[in-house]
CSV table of C-alpha atoms in Angstrom, one decimal:
chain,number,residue,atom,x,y,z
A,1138,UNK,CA,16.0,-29.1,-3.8
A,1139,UNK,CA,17.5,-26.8,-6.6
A,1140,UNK,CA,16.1,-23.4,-7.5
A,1141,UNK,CA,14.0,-23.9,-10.5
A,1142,UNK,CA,11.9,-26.3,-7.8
A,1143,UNK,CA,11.7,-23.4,-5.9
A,1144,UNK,CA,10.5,-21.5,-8.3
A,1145,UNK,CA,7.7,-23.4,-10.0
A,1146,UNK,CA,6.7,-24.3,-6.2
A,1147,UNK,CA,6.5,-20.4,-5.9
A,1148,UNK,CA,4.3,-20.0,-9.0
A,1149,UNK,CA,2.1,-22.9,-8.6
A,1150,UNK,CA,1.4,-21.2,-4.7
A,1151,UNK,CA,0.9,-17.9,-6.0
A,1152,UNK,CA,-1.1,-18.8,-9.0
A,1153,UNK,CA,-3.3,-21.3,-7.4
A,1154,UNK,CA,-3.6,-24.1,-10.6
A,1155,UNK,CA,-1.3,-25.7,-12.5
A,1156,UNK,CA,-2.8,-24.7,-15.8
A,1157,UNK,CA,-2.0,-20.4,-14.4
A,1158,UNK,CA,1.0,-21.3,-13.3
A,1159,UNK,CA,2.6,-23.3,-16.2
A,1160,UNK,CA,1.4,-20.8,-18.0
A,1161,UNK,CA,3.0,-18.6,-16.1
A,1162,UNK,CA,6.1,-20.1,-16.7
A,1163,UNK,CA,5.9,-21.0,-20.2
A,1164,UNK,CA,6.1,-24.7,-19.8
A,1165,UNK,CA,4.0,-27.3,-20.1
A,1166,UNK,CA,1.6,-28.4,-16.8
A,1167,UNK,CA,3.5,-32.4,-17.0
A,1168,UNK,CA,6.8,-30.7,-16.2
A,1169,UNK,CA,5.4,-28.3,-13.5
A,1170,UNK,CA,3.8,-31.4,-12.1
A,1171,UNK,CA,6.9,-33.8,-12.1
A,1172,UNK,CA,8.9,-31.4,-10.5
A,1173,UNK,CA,6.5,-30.4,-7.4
A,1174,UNK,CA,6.2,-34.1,-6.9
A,1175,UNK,CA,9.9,-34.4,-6.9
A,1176,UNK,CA,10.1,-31.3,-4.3
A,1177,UNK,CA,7.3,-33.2,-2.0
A,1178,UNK,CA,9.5,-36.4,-2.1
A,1179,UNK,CA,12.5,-34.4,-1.0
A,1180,UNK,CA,11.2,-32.8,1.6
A,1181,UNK,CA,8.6,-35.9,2.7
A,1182,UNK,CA,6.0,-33.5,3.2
A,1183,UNK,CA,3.1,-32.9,0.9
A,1184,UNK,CA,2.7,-29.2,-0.3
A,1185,UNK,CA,-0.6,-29.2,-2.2
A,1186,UNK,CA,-4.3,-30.6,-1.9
A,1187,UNK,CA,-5.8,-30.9,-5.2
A,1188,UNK,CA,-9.6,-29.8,-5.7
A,1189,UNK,CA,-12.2,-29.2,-7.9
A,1190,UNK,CA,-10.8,-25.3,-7.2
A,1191,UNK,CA,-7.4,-25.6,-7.4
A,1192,UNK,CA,-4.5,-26.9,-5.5
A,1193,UNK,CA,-4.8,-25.7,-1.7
A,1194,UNK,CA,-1.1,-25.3,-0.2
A,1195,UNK,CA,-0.6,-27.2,3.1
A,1196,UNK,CA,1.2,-25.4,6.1
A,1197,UNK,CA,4.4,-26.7,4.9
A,1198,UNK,CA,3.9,-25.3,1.6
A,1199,UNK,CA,2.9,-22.2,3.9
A,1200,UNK,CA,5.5,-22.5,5.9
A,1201,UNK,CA,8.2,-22.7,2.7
A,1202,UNK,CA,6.6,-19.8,1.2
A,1203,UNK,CA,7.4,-17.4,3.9
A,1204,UNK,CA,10.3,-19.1,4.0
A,1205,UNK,CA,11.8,-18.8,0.4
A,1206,UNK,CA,10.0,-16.0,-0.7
A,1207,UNK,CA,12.6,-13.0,0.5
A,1208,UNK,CA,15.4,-15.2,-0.6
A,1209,UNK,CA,14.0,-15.5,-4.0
A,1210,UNK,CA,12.8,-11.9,-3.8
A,1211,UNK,CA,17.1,-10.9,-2.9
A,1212,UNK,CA,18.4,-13.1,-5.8
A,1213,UNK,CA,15.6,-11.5,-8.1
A,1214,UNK,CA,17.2,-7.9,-6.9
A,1215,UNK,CA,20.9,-9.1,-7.0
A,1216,UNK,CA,20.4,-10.1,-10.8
A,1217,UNK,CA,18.5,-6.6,-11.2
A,1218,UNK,CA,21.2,-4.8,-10.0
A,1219,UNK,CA,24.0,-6.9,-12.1
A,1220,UNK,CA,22.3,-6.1,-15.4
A,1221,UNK,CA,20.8,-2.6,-14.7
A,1222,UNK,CA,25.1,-2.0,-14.0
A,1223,UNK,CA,25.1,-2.4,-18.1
A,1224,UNK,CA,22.9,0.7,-18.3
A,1225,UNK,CA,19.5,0.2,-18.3
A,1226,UNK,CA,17.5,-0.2,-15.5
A,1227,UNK,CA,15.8,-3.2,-15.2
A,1228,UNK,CA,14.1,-5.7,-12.3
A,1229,UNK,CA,11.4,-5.9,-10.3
A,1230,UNK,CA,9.5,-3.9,-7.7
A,1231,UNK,CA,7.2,-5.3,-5.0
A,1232,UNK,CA,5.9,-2.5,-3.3
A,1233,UNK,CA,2.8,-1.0,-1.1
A,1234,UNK,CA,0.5,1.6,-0.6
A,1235,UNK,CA,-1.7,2.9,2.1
A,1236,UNK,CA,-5.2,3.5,0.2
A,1237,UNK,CA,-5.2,7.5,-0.3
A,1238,UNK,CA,-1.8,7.2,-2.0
A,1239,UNK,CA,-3.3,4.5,-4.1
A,1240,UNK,CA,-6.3,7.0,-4.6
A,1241,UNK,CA,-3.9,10.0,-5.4
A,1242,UNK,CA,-0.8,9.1,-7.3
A,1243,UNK,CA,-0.2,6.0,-7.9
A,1244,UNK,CA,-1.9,6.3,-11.9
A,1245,UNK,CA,0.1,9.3,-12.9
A,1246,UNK,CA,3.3,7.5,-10.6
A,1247,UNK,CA,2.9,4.5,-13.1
A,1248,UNK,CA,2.5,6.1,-16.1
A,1249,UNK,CA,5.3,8.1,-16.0
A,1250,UNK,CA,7.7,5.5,-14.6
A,1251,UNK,CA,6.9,3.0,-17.3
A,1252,UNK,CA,7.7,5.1,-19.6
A,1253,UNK,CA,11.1,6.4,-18.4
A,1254,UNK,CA,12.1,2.7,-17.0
A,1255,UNK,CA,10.4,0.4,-19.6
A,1256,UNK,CA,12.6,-2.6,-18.3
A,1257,UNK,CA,11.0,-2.8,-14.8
A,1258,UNK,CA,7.9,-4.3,-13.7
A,1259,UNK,CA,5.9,-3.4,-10.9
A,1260,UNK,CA,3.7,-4.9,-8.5
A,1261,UNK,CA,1.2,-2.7,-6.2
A,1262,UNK,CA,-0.5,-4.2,-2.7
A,1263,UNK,CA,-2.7,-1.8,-0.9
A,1264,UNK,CA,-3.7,-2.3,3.1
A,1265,UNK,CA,-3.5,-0.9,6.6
A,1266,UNK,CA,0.0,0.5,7.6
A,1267,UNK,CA,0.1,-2.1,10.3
A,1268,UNK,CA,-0.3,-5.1,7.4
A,1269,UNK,CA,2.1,-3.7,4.9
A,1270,UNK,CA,4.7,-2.8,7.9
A,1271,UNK,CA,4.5,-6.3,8.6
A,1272,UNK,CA,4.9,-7.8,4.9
A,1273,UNK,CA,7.9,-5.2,4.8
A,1274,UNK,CA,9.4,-7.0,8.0
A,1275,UNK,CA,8.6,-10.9,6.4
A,1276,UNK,CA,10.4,-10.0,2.7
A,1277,UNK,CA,7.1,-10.0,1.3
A,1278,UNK,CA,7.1,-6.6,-0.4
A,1279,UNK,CA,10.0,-4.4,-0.6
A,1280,UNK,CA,9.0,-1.6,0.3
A,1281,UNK,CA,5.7,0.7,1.6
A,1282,UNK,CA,4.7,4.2,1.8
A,1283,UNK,CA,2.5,4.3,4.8
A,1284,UNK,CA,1.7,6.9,7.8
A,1285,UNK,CA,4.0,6.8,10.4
A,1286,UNK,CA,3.5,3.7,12.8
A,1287,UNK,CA,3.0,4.9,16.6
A,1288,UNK,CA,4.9,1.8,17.5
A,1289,UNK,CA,8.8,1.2,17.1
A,1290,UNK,CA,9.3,-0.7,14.1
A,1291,UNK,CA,12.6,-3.2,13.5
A,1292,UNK,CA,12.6,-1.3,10.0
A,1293,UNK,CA,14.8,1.4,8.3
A,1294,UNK,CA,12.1,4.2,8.6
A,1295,UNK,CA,12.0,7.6,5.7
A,1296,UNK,CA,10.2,10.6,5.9
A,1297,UNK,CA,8.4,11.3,3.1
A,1298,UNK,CA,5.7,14.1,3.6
A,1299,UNK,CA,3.4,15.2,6.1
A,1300,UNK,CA,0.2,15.8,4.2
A,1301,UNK,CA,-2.6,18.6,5.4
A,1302,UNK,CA,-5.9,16.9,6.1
A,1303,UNK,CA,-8.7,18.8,5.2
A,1304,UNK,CA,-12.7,18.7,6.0
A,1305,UNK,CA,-14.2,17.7,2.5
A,1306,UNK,CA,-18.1,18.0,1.4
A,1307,UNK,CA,-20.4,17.8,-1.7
A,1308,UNK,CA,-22.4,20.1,-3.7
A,1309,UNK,CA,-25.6,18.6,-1.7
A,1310,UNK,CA,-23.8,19.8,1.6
A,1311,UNK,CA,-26.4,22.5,3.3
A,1312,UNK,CA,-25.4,25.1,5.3
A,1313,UNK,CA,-21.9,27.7,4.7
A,1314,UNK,CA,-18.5,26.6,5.8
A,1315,UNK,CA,-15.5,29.1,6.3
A,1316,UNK,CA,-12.2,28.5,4.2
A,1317,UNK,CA,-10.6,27.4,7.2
A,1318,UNK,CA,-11.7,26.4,10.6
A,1319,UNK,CA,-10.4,25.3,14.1
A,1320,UNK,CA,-10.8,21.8,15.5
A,1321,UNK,CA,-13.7,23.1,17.5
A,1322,UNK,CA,-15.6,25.4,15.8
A,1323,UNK,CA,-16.1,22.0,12.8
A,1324,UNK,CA,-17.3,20.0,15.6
A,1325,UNK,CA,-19.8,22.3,17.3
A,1326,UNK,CA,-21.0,22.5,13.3
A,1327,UNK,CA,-22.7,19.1,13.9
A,1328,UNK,CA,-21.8,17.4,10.4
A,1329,UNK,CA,-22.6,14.1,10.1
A,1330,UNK,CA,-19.3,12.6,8.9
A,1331,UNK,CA,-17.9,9.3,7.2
A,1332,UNK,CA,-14.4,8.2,8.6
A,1333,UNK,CA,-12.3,4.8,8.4
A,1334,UNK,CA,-13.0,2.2,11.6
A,1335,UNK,CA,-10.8,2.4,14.6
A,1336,UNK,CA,-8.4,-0.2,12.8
A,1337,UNK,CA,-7.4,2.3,10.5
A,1338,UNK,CA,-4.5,4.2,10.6
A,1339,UNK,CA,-6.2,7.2,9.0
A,1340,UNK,CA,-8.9,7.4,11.9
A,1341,UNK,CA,-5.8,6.7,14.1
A,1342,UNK,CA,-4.3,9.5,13.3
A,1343,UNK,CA,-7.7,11.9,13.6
A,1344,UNK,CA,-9.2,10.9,16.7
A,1345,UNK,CA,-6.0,11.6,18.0
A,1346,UNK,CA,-6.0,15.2,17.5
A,1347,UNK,CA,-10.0,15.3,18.4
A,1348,UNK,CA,-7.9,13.5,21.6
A,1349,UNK,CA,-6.1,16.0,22.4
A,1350,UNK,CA,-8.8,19.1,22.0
A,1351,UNK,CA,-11.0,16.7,24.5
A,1352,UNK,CA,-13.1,16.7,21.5
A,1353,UNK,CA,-15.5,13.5,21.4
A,1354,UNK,CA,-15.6,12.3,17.4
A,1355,UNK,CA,-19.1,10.1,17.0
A,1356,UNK,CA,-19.2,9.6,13.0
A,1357,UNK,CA,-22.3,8.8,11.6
A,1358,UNK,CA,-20.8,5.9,9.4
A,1359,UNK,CA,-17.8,4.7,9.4
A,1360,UNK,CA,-16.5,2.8,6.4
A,1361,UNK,CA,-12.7,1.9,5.2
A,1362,UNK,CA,-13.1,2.1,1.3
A,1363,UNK,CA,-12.1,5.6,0.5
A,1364,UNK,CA,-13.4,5.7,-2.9
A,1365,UNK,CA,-16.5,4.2,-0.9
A,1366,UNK,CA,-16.4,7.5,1.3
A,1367,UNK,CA,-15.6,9.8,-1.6
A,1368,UNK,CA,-18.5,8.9,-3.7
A,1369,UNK,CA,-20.5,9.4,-0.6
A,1370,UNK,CA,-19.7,12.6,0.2
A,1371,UNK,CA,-19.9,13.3,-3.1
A,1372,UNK,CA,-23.6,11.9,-3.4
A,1373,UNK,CA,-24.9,13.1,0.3
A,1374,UNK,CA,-25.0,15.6,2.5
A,1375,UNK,CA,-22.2,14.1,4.2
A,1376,UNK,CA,-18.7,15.0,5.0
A,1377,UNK,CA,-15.2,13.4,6.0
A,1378,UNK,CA,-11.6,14.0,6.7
A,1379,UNK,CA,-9.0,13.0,4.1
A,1380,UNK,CA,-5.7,14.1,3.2
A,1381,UNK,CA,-6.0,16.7,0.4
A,1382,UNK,CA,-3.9,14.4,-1.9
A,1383,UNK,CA,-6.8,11.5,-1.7
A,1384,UNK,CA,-9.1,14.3,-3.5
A,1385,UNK,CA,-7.1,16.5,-5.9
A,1386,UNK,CA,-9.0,15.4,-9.0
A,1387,UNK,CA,-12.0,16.2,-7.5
A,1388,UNK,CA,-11.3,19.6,-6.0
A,1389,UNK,CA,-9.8,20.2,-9.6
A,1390,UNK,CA,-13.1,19.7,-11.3
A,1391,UNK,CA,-15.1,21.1,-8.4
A,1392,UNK,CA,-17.1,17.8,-7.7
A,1393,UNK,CA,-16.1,18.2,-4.3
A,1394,UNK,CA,-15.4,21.6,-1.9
A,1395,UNK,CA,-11.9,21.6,0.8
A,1396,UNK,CA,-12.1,23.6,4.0
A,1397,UNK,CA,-8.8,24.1,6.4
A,1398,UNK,CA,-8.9,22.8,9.7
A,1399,UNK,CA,-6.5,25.1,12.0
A,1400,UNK,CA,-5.5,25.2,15.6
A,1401,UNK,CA,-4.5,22.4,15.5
A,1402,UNK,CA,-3.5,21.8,11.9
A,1403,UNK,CA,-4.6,18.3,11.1
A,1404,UNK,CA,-1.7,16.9,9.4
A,1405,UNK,CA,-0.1,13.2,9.2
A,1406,UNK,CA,3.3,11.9,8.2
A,1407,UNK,CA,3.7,9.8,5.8
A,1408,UNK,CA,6.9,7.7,5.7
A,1409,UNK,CA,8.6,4.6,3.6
A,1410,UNK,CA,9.1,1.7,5.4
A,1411,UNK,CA,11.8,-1.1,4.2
A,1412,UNK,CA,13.8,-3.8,5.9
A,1413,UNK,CA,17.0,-3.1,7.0
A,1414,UNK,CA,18.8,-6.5,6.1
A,1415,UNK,CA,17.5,-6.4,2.0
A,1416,UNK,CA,18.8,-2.7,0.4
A,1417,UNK,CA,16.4,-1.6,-2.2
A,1418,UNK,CA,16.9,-2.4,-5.4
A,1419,UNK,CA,17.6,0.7,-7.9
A,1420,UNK,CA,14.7,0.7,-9.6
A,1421,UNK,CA,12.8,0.4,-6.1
A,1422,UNK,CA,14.4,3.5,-5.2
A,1423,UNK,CA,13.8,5.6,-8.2
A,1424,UNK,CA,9.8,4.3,-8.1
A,1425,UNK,CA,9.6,5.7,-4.6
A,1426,UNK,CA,11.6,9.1,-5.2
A,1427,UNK,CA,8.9,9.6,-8.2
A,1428,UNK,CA,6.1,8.7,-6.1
A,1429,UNK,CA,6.9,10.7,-3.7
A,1430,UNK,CA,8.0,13.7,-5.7
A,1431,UNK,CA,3.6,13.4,-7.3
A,1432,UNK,CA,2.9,14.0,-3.8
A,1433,UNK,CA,4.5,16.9,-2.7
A,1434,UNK,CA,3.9,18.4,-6.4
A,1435,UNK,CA,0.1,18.2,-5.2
A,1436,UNK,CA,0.7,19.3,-1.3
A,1437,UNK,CA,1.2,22.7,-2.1
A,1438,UNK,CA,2.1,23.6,1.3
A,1439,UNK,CA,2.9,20.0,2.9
A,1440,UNK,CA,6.3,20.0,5.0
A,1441,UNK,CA,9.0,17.9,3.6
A,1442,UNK,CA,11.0,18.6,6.8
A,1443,UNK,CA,10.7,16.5,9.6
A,1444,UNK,CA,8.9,19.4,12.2
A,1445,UNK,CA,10.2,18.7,15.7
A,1446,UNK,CA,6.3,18.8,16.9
A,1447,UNK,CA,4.9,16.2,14.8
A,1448,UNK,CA,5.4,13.4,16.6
């Protein structure tokens, strides 16, 4: 087994075909071939199923994927870091995003980032906090901006912001709202409102205040998508919770109205997550310090202290 095996065997699993992934790596689909087959013979263990859809990895190609794919992942980084030492930065970053940082800043993030670091690619997974934690943990992704797990993690853990979280309706809303109100007074209101399942780690993070208030939270819908919810709200006479960031553009063009919830303040922290035994990359850490510089430039107001009460 030599590394350019493991790399084609890489490719041909993420790509899912021979014809992607030799294209992939700019050689022809014979070669690709030859060299799985020698990899199989090696090992004595097939790796792929060829179909009419594709080639379907086996568990042991499964198995050498989560395997191999950190190491390859480190070298990638190592050689980053050796030429990025020249001047330029340059390398690779694998990172995720809980959906309402997707929603808010990752455009203006990327934008910005390409221009100023034109030598680095980037590659953007969205998911639950609990699923990107974990793909942190396996060396799948280098790093992920997510709210803060409730449960210890084996991971170096960085505050980032803790974001307001704000009740949000439509133009078709009936009935008057004040700016700001407390936990209490919004749910004696009666609004039918849209939130994430219980899976979610935002709806984690809001039944937990309604929790502690000994307020009961019975949504009318519930749905995960949060562009699904926004243009719901926007559409209905519905409401939801988000944090304020998730919505910016929309409170910028009026399409959609904010009101404060206070006493409690609904707020959640939102941290990077990254695994202790692979140090980011430098181009990792400058993508995170921009993204999370976009966020607190639209929290106005949003601690970037840790507050001893938050937790």
């Amino acid at each position: 087994m030599d590394f350019r095996q493991i790399h084609y065997f890489i490719s041909l699993y993420e790509e899912g075909t021979v014809t992607r992934a030799a294209h992939r790596l700019h050689i022809v689909q014979p070669a690709l071939s030859m060299q799985i087959g020698r990899l199989e013979e090696h090992l004595g263990q097939k790796l792929f199923e060829r179909t009419k859809h594709g080639m379907v990895p086996t568990d042991a190609a499964r198995q050498m994927y989560r395997l191999f794919l950190p190491i390859m992942r480190d070298f990638s980084n190592a050689e980053a870091q050796m030429l990025s030492s020249e001047g330029e930065i340059r390398g690779h970053v694998n990172i995720g995003l809980i959906a309402s940082i997707t929603q808010g800043v990752l455009v203006e993030t990327l934008g910005a980032f390409s221009r100023q670091y034109p030598g680095v690619d980037v590659s953007v997974s969205d998911g639950y906090t609990s699923v990107l934690a974990d793909r942190v943990a396996e060396g799948r992704l280098d790093a992920a901006i997510v709210n803060k797990p409730r449960r210890p993690l084996a991971l170096d853990v960085e505050h980032i912001i803790d974001e307001e979280m704000v009740l949000i309706v439509g133009h078709r809303f009936e009935g008057s709202l004040a700016p700001s109100m407390t936990l209490r007074q919004m749910a004696g209101i009666g609004l039918d409102l849209v939130l994430p399942t219980r899976g979610h780690g935002l709806r984690a993070n809001i039944d937990s205040f309604f929790e502690s208030e000994n307020i009961e939270l019975a949504p009318k819908f519930e749905i995960d998508s949060l562009v699904a919810t926004i243009k719901l709200v926007e559409q209905t006479r519905m409401a939801t919770i988000v944090p304020r960031v998730a919505v910016h553009r929309q409170l910028y063009d009026g399409s959609l109205r904010a009101h404060g919830i206070v006493s409690p303040r609904l707020v959640r922290r939102v941290v990077s997550v990254s695994n202790p035994r692979r140090p980011l990359s430098p181009a990792t850490k400058l993508f995170i310090s921009m993204l999370a510089a976009n966020l607190r430039l639209r929290a106005p107001g949003a601690a970037t202290e840790t507050p001893e009460a938050a937790d």
